[in-house]
Structure formats: structure tokens, C-alpha cells
PDB file of C-alpha atoms in Angstrom:
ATOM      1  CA  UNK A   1      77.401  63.874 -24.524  1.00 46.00           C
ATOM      2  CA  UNK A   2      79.866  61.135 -25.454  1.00 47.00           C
ATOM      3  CA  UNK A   3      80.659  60.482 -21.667  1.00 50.00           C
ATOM      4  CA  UNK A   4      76.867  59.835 -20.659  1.00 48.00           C
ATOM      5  CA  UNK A   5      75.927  57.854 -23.449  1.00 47.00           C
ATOM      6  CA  UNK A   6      72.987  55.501 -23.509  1.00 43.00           C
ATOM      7  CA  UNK A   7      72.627  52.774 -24.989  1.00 44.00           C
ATOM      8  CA  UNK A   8      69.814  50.963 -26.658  1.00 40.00           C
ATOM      9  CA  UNK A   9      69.588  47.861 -24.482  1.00 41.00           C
ATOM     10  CA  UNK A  10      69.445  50.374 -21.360  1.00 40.00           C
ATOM     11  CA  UNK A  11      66.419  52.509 -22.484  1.00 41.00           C
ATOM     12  CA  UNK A  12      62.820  51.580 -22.996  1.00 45.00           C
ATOM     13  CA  UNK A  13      62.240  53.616 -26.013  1.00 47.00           C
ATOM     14  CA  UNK A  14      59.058  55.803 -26.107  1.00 48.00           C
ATOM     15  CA  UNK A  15      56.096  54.456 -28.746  1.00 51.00           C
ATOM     16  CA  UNK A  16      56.370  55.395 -32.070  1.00 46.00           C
ATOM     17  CA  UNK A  17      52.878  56.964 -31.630  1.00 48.00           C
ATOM     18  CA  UNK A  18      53.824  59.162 -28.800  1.00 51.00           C
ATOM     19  CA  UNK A  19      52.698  62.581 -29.372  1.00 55.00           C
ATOM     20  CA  UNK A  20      55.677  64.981 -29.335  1.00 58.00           C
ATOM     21  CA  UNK A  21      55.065  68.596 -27.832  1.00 61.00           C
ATOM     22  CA  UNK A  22      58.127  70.030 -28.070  1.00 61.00           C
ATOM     23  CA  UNK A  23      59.387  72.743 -30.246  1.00 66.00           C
ATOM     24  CA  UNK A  24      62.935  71.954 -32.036  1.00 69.00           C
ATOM     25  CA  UNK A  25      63.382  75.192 -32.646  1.00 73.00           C
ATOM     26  CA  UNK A  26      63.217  75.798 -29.093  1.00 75.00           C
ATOM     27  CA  UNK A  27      65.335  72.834 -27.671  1.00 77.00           C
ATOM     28  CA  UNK A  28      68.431  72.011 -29.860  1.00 77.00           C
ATOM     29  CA  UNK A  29      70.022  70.114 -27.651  1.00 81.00           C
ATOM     30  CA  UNK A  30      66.716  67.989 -27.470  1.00 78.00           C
ATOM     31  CA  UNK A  31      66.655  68.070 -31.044  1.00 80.00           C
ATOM     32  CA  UNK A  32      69.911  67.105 -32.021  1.00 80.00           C
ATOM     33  CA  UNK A  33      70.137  63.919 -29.560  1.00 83.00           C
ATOM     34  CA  UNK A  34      69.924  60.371 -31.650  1.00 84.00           C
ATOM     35  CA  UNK A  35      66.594  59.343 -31.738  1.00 80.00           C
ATOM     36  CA  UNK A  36      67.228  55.733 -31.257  1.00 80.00           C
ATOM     37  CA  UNK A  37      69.263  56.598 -27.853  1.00 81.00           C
ATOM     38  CA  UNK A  38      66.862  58.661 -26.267  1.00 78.00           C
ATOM     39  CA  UNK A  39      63.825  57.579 -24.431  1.00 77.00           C
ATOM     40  CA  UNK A  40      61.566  60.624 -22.861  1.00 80.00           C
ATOM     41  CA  UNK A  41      60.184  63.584 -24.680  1.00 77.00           C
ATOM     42  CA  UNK A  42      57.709  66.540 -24.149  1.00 79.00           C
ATOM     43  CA  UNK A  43      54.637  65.214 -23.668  1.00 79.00           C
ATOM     44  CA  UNK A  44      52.296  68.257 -22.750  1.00 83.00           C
ATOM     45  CA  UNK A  45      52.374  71.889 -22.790  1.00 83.00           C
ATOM     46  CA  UNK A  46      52.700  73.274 -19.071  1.00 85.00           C
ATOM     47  CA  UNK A  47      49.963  75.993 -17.513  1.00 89.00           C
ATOM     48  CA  UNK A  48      51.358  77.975 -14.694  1.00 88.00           C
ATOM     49  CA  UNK A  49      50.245  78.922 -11.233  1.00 91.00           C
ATOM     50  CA  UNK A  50      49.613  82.496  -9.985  1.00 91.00           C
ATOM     51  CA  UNK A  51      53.412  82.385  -8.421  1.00 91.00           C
ATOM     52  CA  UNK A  52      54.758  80.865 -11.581  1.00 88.00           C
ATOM     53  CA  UNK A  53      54.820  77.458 -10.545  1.00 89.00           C
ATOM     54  CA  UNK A  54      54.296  75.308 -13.742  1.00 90.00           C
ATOM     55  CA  UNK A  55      51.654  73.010 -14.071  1.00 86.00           C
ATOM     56  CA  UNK A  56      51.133  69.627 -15.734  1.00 86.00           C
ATOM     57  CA  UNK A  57      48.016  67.528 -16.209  1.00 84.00           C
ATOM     58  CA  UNK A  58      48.681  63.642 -15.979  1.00 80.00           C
ATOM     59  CA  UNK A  59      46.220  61.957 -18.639  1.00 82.00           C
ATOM     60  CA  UNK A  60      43.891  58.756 -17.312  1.00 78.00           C
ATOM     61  CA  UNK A  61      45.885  56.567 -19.316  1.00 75.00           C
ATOM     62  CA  UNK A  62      49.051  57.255 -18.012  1.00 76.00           C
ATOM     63  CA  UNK A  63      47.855  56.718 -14.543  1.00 70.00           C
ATOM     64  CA  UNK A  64      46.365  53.783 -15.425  1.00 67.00           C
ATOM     65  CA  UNK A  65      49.966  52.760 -16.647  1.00 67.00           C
ATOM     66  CA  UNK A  66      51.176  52.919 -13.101  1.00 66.00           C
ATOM     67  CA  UNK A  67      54.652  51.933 -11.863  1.00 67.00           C
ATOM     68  CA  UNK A  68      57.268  51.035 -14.290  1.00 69.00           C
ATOM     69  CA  UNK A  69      57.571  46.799 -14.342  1.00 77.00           C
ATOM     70  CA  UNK A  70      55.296  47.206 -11.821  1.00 83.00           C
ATOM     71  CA  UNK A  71      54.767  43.135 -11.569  1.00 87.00           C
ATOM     72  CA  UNK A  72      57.947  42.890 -10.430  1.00 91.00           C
ATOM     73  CA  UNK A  73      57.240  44.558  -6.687  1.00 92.00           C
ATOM     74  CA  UNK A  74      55.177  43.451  -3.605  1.00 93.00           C
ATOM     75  CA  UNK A  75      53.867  45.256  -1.245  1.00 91.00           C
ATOM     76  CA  UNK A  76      54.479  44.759   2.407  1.00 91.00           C
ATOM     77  CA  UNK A  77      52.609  45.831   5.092  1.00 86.00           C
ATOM     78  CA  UNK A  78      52.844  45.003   8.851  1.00 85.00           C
ATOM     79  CA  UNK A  79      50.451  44.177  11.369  1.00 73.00           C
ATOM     80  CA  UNK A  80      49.036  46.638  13.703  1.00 72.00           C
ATOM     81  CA  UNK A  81      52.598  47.398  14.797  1.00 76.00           C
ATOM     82  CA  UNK A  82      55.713  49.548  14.733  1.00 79.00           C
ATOM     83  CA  UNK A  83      57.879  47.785  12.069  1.00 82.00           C
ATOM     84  CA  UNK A  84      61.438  46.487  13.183  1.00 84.00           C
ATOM     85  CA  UNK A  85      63.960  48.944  11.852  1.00 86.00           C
ATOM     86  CA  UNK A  86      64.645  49.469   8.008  1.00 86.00           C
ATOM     87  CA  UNK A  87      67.775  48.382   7.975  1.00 88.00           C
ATOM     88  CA  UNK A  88      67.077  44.934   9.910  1.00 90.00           C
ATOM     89  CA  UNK A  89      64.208  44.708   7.026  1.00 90.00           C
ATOM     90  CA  UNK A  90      66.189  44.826   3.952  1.00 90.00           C
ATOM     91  CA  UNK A  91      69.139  42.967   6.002  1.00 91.00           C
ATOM     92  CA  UNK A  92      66.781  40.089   6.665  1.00 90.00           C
ATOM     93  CA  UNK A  93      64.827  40.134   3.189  1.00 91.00           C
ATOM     94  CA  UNK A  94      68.820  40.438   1.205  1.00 90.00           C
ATOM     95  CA  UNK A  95      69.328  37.473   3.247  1.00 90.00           C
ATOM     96  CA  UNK A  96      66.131  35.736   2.634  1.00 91.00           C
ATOM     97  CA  UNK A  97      65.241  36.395  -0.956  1.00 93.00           C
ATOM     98  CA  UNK A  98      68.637  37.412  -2.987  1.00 89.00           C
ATOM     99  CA  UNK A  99      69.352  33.964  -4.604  1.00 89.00           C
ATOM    100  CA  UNK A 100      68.316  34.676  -7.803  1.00 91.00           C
ATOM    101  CA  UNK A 101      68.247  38.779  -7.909  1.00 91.00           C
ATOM    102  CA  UNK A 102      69.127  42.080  -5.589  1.00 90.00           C
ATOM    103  CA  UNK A 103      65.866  42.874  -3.383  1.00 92.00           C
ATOM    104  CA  UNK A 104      65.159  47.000  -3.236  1.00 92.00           C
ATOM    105  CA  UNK A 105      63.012  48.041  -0.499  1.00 91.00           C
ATOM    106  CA  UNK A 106      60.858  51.621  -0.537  1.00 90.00           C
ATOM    107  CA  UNK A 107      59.607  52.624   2.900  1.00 89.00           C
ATOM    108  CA  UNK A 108      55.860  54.126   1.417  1.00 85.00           C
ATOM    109  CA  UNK A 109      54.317  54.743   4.629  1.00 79.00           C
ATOM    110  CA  UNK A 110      54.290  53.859   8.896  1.00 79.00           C
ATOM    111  CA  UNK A 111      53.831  50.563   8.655  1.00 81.00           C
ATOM    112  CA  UNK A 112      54.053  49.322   5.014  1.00 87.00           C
ATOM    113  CA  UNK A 113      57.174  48.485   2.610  1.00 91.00           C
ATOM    114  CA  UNK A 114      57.489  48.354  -1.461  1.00 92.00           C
ATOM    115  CA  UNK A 115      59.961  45.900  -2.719  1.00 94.00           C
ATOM    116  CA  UNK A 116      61.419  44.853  -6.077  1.00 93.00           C
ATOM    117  CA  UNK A 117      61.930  41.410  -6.604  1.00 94.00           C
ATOM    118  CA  UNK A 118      62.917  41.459 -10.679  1.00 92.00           C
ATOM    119  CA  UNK A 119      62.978  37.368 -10.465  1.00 94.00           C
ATOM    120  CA  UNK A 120      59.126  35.909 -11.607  1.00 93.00           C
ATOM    121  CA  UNK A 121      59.895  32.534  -9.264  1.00 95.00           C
ATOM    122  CA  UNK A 122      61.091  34.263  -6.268  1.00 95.00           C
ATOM    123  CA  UNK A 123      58.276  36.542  -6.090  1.00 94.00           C
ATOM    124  CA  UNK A 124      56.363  33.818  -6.538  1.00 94.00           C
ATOM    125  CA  UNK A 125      57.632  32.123  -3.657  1.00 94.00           C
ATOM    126  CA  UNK A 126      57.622  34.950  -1.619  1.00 94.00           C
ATOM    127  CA  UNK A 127      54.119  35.830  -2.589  1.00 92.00           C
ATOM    128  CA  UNK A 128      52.851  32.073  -1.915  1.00 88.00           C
ATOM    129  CA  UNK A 129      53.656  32.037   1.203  1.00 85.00           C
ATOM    130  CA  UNK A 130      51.378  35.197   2.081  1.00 83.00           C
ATOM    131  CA  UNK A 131      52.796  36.357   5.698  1.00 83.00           C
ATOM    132  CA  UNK A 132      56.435  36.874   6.985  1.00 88.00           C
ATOM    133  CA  UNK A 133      57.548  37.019  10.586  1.00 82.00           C
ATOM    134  CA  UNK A 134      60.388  39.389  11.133  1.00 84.00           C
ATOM    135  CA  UNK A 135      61.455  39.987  14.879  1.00 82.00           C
ATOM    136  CA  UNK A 136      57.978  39.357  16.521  1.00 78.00           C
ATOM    137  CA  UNK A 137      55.910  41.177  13.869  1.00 83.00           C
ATOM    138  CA  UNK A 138      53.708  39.660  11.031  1.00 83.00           C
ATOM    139  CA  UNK A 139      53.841  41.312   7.427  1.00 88.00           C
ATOM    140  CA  UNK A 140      51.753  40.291   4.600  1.00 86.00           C
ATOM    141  CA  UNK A 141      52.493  40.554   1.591  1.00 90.00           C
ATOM    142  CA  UNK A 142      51.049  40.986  -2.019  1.00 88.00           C
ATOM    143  CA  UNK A 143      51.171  42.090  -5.502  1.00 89.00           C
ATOM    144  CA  UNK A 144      51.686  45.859  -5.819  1.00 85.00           C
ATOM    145  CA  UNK A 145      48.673  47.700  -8.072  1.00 78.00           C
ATOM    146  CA  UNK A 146      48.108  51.354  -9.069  1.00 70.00           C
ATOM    147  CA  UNK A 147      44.863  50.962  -6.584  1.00 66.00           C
ATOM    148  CA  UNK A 148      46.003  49.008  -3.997  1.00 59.00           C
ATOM    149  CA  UNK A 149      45.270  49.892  -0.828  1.00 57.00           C
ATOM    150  CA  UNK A 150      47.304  50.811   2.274  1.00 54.00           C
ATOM    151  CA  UNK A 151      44.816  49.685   4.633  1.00 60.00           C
ATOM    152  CA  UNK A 152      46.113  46.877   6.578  1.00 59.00           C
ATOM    153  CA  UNK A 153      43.908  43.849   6.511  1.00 61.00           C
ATOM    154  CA  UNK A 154      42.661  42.353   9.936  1.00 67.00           C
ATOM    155  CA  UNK A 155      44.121  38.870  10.987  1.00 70.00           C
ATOM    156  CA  UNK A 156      41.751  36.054  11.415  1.00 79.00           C
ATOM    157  CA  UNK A 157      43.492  33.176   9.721  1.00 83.00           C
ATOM    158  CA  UNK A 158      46.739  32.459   9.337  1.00 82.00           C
ATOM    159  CA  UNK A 159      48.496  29.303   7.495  1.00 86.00           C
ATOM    160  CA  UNK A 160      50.736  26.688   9.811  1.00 88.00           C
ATOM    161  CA  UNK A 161      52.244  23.946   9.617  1.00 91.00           C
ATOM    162  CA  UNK A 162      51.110  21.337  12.426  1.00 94.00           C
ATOM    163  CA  UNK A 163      52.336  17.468  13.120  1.00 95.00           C
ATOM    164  CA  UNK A 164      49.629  15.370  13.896  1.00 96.00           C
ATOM    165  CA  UNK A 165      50.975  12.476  16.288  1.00 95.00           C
ATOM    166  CA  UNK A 166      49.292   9.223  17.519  1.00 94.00           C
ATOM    167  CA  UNK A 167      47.213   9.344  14.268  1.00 94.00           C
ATOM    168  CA  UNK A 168      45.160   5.516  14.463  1.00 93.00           C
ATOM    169  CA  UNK A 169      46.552   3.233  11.795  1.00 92.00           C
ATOM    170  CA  UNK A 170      42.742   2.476  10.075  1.00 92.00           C
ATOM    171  CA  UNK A 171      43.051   6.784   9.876  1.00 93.00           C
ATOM    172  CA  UNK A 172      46.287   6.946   8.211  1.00 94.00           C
ATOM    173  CA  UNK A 173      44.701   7.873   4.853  1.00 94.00           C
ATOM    174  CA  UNK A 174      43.908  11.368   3.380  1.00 93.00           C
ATOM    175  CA  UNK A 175      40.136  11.208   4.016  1.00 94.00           C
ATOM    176  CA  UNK A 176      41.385   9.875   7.480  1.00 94.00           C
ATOM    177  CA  UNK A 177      43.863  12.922   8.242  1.00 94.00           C
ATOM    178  CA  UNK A 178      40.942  15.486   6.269  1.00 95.00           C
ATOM    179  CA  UNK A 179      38.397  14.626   8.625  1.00 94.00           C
ATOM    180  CA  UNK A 180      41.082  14.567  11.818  1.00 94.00           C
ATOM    181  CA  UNK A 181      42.628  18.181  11.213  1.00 94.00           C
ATOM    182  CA  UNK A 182      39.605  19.437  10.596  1.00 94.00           C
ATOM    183  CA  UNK A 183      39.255  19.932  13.960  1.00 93.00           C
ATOM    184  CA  UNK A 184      42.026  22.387  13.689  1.00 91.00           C
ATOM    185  CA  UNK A 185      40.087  23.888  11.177  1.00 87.00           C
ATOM    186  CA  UNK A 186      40.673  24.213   7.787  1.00 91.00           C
ATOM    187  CA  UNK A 187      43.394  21.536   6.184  1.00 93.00           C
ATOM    188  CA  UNK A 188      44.903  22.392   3.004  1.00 93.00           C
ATOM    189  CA  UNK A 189      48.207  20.044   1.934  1.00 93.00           C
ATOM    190  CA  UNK A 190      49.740  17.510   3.410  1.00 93.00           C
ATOM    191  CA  UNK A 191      53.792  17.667   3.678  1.00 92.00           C
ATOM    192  CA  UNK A 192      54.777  15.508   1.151  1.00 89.00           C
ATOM    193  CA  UNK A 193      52.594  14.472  -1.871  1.00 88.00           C
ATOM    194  CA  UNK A 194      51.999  10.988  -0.916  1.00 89.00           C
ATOM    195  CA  UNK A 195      51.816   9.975   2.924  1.00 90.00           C
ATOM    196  CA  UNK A 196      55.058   8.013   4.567  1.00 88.00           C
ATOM    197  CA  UNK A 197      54.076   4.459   4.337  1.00 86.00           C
ATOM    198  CA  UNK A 198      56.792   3.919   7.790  1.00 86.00           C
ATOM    199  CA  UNK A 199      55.751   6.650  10.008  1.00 85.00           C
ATOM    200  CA  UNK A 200      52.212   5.518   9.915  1.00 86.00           C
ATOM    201  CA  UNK A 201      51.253   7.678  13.105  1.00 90.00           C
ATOM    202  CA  UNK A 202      51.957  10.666  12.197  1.00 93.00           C
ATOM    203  CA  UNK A 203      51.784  13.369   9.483  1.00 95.00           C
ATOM    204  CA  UNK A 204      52.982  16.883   8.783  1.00 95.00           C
ATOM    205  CA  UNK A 205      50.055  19.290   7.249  1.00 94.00           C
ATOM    206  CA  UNK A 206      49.388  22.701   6.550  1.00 92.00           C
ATOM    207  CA  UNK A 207      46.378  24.215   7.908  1.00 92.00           C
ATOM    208  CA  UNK A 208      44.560  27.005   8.166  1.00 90.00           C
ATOM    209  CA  UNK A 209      43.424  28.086  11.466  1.00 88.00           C
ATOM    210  CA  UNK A 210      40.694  31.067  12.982  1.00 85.00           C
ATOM    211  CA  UNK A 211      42.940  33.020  15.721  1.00 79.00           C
ATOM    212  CA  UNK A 212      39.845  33.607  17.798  1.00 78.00           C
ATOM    213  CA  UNK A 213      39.617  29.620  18.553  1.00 80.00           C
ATOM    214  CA  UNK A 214      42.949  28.870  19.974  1.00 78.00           C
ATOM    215  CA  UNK A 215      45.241  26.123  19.084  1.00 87.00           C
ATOM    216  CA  UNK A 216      44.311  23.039  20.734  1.00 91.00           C
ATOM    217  CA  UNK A 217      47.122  20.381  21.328  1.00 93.00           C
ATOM    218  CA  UNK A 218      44.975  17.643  20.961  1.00 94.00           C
ATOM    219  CA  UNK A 219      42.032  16.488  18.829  1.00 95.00           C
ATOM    220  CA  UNK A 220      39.346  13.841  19.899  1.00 94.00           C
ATOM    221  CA  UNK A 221      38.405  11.351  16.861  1.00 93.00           C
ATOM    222  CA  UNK A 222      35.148   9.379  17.217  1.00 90.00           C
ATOM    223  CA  UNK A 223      33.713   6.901  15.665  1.00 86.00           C
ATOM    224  CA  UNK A 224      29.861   5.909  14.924  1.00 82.00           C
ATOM    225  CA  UNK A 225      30.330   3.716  17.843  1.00 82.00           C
ATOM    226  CA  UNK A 226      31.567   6.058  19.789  1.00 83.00           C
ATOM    227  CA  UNK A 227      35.204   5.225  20.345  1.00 88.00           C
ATOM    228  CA  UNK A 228      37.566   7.954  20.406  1.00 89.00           C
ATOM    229  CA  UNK A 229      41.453   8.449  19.852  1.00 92.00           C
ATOM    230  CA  UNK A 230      43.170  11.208  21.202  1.00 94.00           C
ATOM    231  CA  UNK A 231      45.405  12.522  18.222  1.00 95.00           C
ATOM    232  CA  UNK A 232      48.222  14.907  20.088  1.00 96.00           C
ATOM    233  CA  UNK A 233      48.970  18.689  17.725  1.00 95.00           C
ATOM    234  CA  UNK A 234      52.431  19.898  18.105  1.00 95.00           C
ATOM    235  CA  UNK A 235      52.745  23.446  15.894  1.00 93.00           C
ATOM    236  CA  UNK A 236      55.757  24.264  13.999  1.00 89.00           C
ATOM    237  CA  UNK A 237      54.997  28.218  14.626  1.00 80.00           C
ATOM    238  CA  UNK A 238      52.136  30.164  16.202  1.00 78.00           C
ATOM    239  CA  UNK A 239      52.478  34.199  15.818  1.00 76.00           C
ATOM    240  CA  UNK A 240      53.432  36.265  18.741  1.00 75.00           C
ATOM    241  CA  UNK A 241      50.748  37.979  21.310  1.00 74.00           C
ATOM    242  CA  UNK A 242      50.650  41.273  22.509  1.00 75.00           C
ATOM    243  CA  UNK A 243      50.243  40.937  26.502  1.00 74.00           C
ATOM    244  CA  UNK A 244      49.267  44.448  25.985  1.00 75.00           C
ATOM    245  CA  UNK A 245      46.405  44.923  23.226  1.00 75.00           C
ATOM    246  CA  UNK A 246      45.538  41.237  22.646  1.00 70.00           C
ATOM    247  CA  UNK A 247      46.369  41.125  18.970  1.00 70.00           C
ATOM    248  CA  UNK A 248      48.136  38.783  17.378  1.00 71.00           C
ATOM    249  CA  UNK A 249      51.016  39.310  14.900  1.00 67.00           C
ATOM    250  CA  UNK A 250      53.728  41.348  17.124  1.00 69.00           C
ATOM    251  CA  UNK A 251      55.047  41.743  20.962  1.00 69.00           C
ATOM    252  CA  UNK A 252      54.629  44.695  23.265  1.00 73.00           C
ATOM    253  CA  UNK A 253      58.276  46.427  22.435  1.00 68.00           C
ATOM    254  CA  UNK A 254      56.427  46.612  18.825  1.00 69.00           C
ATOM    255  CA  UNK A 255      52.916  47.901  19.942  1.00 77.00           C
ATOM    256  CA  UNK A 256      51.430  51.160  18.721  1.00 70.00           C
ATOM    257  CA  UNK A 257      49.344  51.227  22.107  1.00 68.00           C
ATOM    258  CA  UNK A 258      52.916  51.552  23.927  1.00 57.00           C
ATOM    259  CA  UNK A 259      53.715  54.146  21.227  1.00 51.00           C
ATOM    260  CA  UNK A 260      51.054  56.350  21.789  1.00 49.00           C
ATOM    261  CA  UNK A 261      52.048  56.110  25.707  1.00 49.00           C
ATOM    262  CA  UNK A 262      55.212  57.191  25.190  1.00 47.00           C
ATOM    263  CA  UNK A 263      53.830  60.183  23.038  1.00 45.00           C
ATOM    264  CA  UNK A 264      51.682  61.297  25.667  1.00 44.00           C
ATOM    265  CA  UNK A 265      54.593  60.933  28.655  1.00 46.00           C
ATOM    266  CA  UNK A 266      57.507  62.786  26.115  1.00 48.00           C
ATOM    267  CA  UNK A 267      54.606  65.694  26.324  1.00 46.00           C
ATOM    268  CA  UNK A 268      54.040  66.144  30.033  1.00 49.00           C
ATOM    269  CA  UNK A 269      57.259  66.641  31.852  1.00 49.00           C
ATOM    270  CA  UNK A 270      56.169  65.388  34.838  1.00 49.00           C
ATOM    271  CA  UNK A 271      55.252  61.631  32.987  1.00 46.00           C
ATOM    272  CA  UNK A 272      59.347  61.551  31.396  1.00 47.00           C
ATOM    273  CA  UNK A 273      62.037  62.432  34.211  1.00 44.00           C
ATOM    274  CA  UNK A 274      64.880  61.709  31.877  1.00 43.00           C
ATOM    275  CA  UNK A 275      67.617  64.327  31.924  1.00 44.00           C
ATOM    276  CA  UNK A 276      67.042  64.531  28.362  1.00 41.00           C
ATOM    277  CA  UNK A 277      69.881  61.978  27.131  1.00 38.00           C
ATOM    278  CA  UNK A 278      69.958  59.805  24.512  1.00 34.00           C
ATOM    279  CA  UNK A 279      71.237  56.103  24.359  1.00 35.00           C
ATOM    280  CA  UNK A 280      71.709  54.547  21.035  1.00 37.00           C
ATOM    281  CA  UNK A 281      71.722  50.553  20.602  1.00 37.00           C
ATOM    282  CA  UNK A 282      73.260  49.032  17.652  1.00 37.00           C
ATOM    283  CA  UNK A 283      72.829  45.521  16.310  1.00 36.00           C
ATOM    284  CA  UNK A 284      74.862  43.756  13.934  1.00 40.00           C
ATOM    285  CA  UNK A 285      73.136  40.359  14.329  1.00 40.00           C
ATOM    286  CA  UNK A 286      69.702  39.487  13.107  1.00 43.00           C
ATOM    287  CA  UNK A 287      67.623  38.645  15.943  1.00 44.00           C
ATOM    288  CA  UNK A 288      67.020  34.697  16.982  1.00 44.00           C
ATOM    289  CA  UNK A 289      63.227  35.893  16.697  1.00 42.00           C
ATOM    290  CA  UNK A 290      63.314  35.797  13.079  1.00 43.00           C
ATOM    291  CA  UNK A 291      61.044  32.699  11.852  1.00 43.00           C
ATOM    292  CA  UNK A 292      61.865  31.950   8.139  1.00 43.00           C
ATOM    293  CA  UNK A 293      60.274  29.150   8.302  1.00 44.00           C
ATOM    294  CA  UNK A 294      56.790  29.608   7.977  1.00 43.00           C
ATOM    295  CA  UNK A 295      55.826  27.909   5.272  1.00 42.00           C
TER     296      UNK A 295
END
């Protein structure tokens, strides 16, 4: 026992109020461990299955408890799309994220990823800035719950950063640029707190813009009068679109239309004339599709 010790400040111990179900009689070992090292007991009497298989039931509570420091993981889930490979993921999110703490990743499903961020501000950061681009495929992300759900949510919006260039000097205001990039859409923050009193022409923003409308490179501002000054758009990142299905958020190599093609030909022989070998590609590089820089 002396060579797996555990210490206090490694252990979260159980509450004193825990109710104990075990039998000391039964379980010396159990019974003879120091209390103030150990950290799980018995906490229900098992029923057994017709082949013996034992049986527990979980308690509402403990459910309701969920994941252990479960505030400190997100939940990622891609868009409507194969993911990139797990290793390029935690490769690129190491990279990324790992100032302040070690990122974990936990494949749960096809197209969704748990990670463990332990630090509070980079989680924060990472949660802020809502989607994340990794080699031509969009994943959201969000706080992990006991009830989230695994259903990936449709795009419509998406957040971008856009320079607005040309901007009229009696515009160069805040209510001037609001009412201008609201052509975009919807404007949320300008770049910097307070506008650039040189560059008078032009302004970096972040928007919010509907997919289905397009991004226009220009915007026409009139006035009462019925002047109007063309204000030119230039986009700092626009997601990637599938030639194939339309949708937004990945490129064909990552499509699950193309996957389900490739299902159908590996099952009719006369669809997949490949002698039956296999190549294997490695990568040691992370792609130049990578965008960090959404936000």
C-alpha cells in the first residue's frame, strides 16, 4: 500500500454525509485503509441479472451531478461534415489553446469532440469566440452540460470581421459606421474601442451576417437628399462552400454526401475497381487551411 499512496491534496474526499454500504467485516482491506486518504466507498447494494451480471441503480442526484469539474470542458461539434483527423485536432487545439494549461480531447461521437480546458480565461476565450475553422470545416463550440445535446445546430449566422473602406468623413462616427454596416447586417463592435482619428476612411468591425444573403463587397449610403457613397467591404474570412451540397462550413474532401458515395461504390464491385490496396498519407504539417484568426 505504501508504494501507491495517495495523498490528500490528490483526492476529492467523499462528504461526510455519504451513506456507507459496505460491510467491514466483509472488506478489510477497505476497512483498514486511512480514512483521510481514501476517496470512494460502497455506495449501494448490487441486484443481479438472471446470468449473474450485477446490477446497480444510479440515484437522480448523482446524475444530476454529472461530469467531474465539468465547467472546465467544451463541447465541440462540427458542421455537417467528416471532421479532419483526431490527431490534426488535438495537434492544432495543443497549439492553439496550451498557453496557460494542457488541452485533453474525448472523441464522443461522428462529428463532435469533448475537451478539457482546466484554465477559466482560456475557456473563456475559446468559448467567446463561438466557431473554429480547422482545415475547411467549421466547429462550434460550447459549454459541456449533463443535457446537452449532440444535435448539431444549423448555420445561419456567423461572426466576421469586415474593413469598411472609403467610409465619407461626415460618417466617420459610430452612429455613422452603425447605420453603414448595417447593410451587412447585424454590427456588433468596432476594432478598437475608440475609432482612429488618422485613418478617417476606414474602420475594422465585427459583424454578424445571414449566410443565405451573400456578402456584398460594397454598400450604397444615401442620404435624405438622395446622394449616395459607395463604401467598398473587404472580409477578413468567409467559411468554406461545399461545391457539392451547398452548405457552408466545410469543402467537398470533408462532405458526408461524398461519404455516403463512397459507401455505396465500396458495396457494389462493379462501382470500386481497385485491386483492393491501400495507400496511407501522412502529414506532419498543419495544413495552410487552418484560420486561427477568426475572431
Amino acid at each position: 500500500m505504501a508504494g501507491n499512496r495517495v495523498t490528500l491534496s490528490s483526492v476529492c474526499l467523499m462528504p461526510l454525509n455519504f451513506a456507507r454500504t459496505e460491510d467491514d467485516a466483509r472488506f478489510l482491506w477497505a476497512a483498514k485503509m486511512n480514512h483521510s486518504s481514501r476517496n470512494l466507498y460502497g455506495a449501494t447494494e448490487p441486484e443481479y441479472l438472471e446470468d449473474g451480471t450485477p446490477k446497480v441503480t444510479i440515484p437522480k442526484h448523482v446524475l444530476l451531478q454529472g461530469l467531474e469539474n465539468q465547467k472546465e470542458y467544451v463541447l465541440g461539434q462540427f458542421n455537417r461534415c467528416t471532421p479532419p483527423p483526431g490527431g490534426l485536432i488535438f495537434a492544432l487545439f495543443n497549439k492553439l489553446w496550451r498557453r496557460k494549461c494542457r488541452i485533453t480531447i474525448k472523441k464522443l461521437g461522428e462529428s463532435n469532440y469533448l475537451f478539457h480546458i482546466p484554465d477559466a480565461s482560456t475557456r473563456t476565450w475559446v468559448l467567446q469566440r463561438g466557431l473554429w475553422h480547422v482545415d475547411n470545416c467549421l466547429m462550434f463550440v460550447a459549454p459541456w452540460t449533463p443535457s446537452t445535446s449532440l444535435v448539431v445546430p444549423e448555420i445561419k449566422t456567423i461572426p466576421v470581421w469586415v474593413t469598411l473602406k472609403k467610409i465619407p468623413i461626415i460618417l466617420y462616427s459610430i452612429p455613422g459606421i452603425s447605420h453603414i454596416a448595417s447593410g451587412l447586417c447585424a454590427p456588433m463592435a468596432t476594432y478598437k474601442p475608440r475609432l482612429d482619428p488618422i485613418l478617417m476612411n476606414e474602420a475594422k468591425i465585427l459583424v454578424e451576417v445571414e449566410l443565405s444573403k451573400g456578402f456584398p463587397s460594397r454598400i450604397a449610403a444615401n442620404d435624405e437628399n438622395g446622394f449616395i457613397s459607395m463604401v467598398d467591404v473587404e472580409y477578413a474570412w468567409l467559411p468554406s462552400k461545399c461545391e457539392r451540397c451547398g452548405q457552408f462550413g466545410h469543402k467537398i474532401k470533408h462532405c458526408l454526401e461524398s461519404v455516403t458515395k463512397s459507401h455505396i461504390a465500396a458495396a457494389d464491385p462493379s462501382e470500386n475497381p481497385s485491386n483492393g490496396s491501400t495507400v496511407v498519407v501522412e502529414t506532419n504539417t498543419l495544413p495552410k487551411s487552418v484560420q486561427p484568426e477568426l475572431l
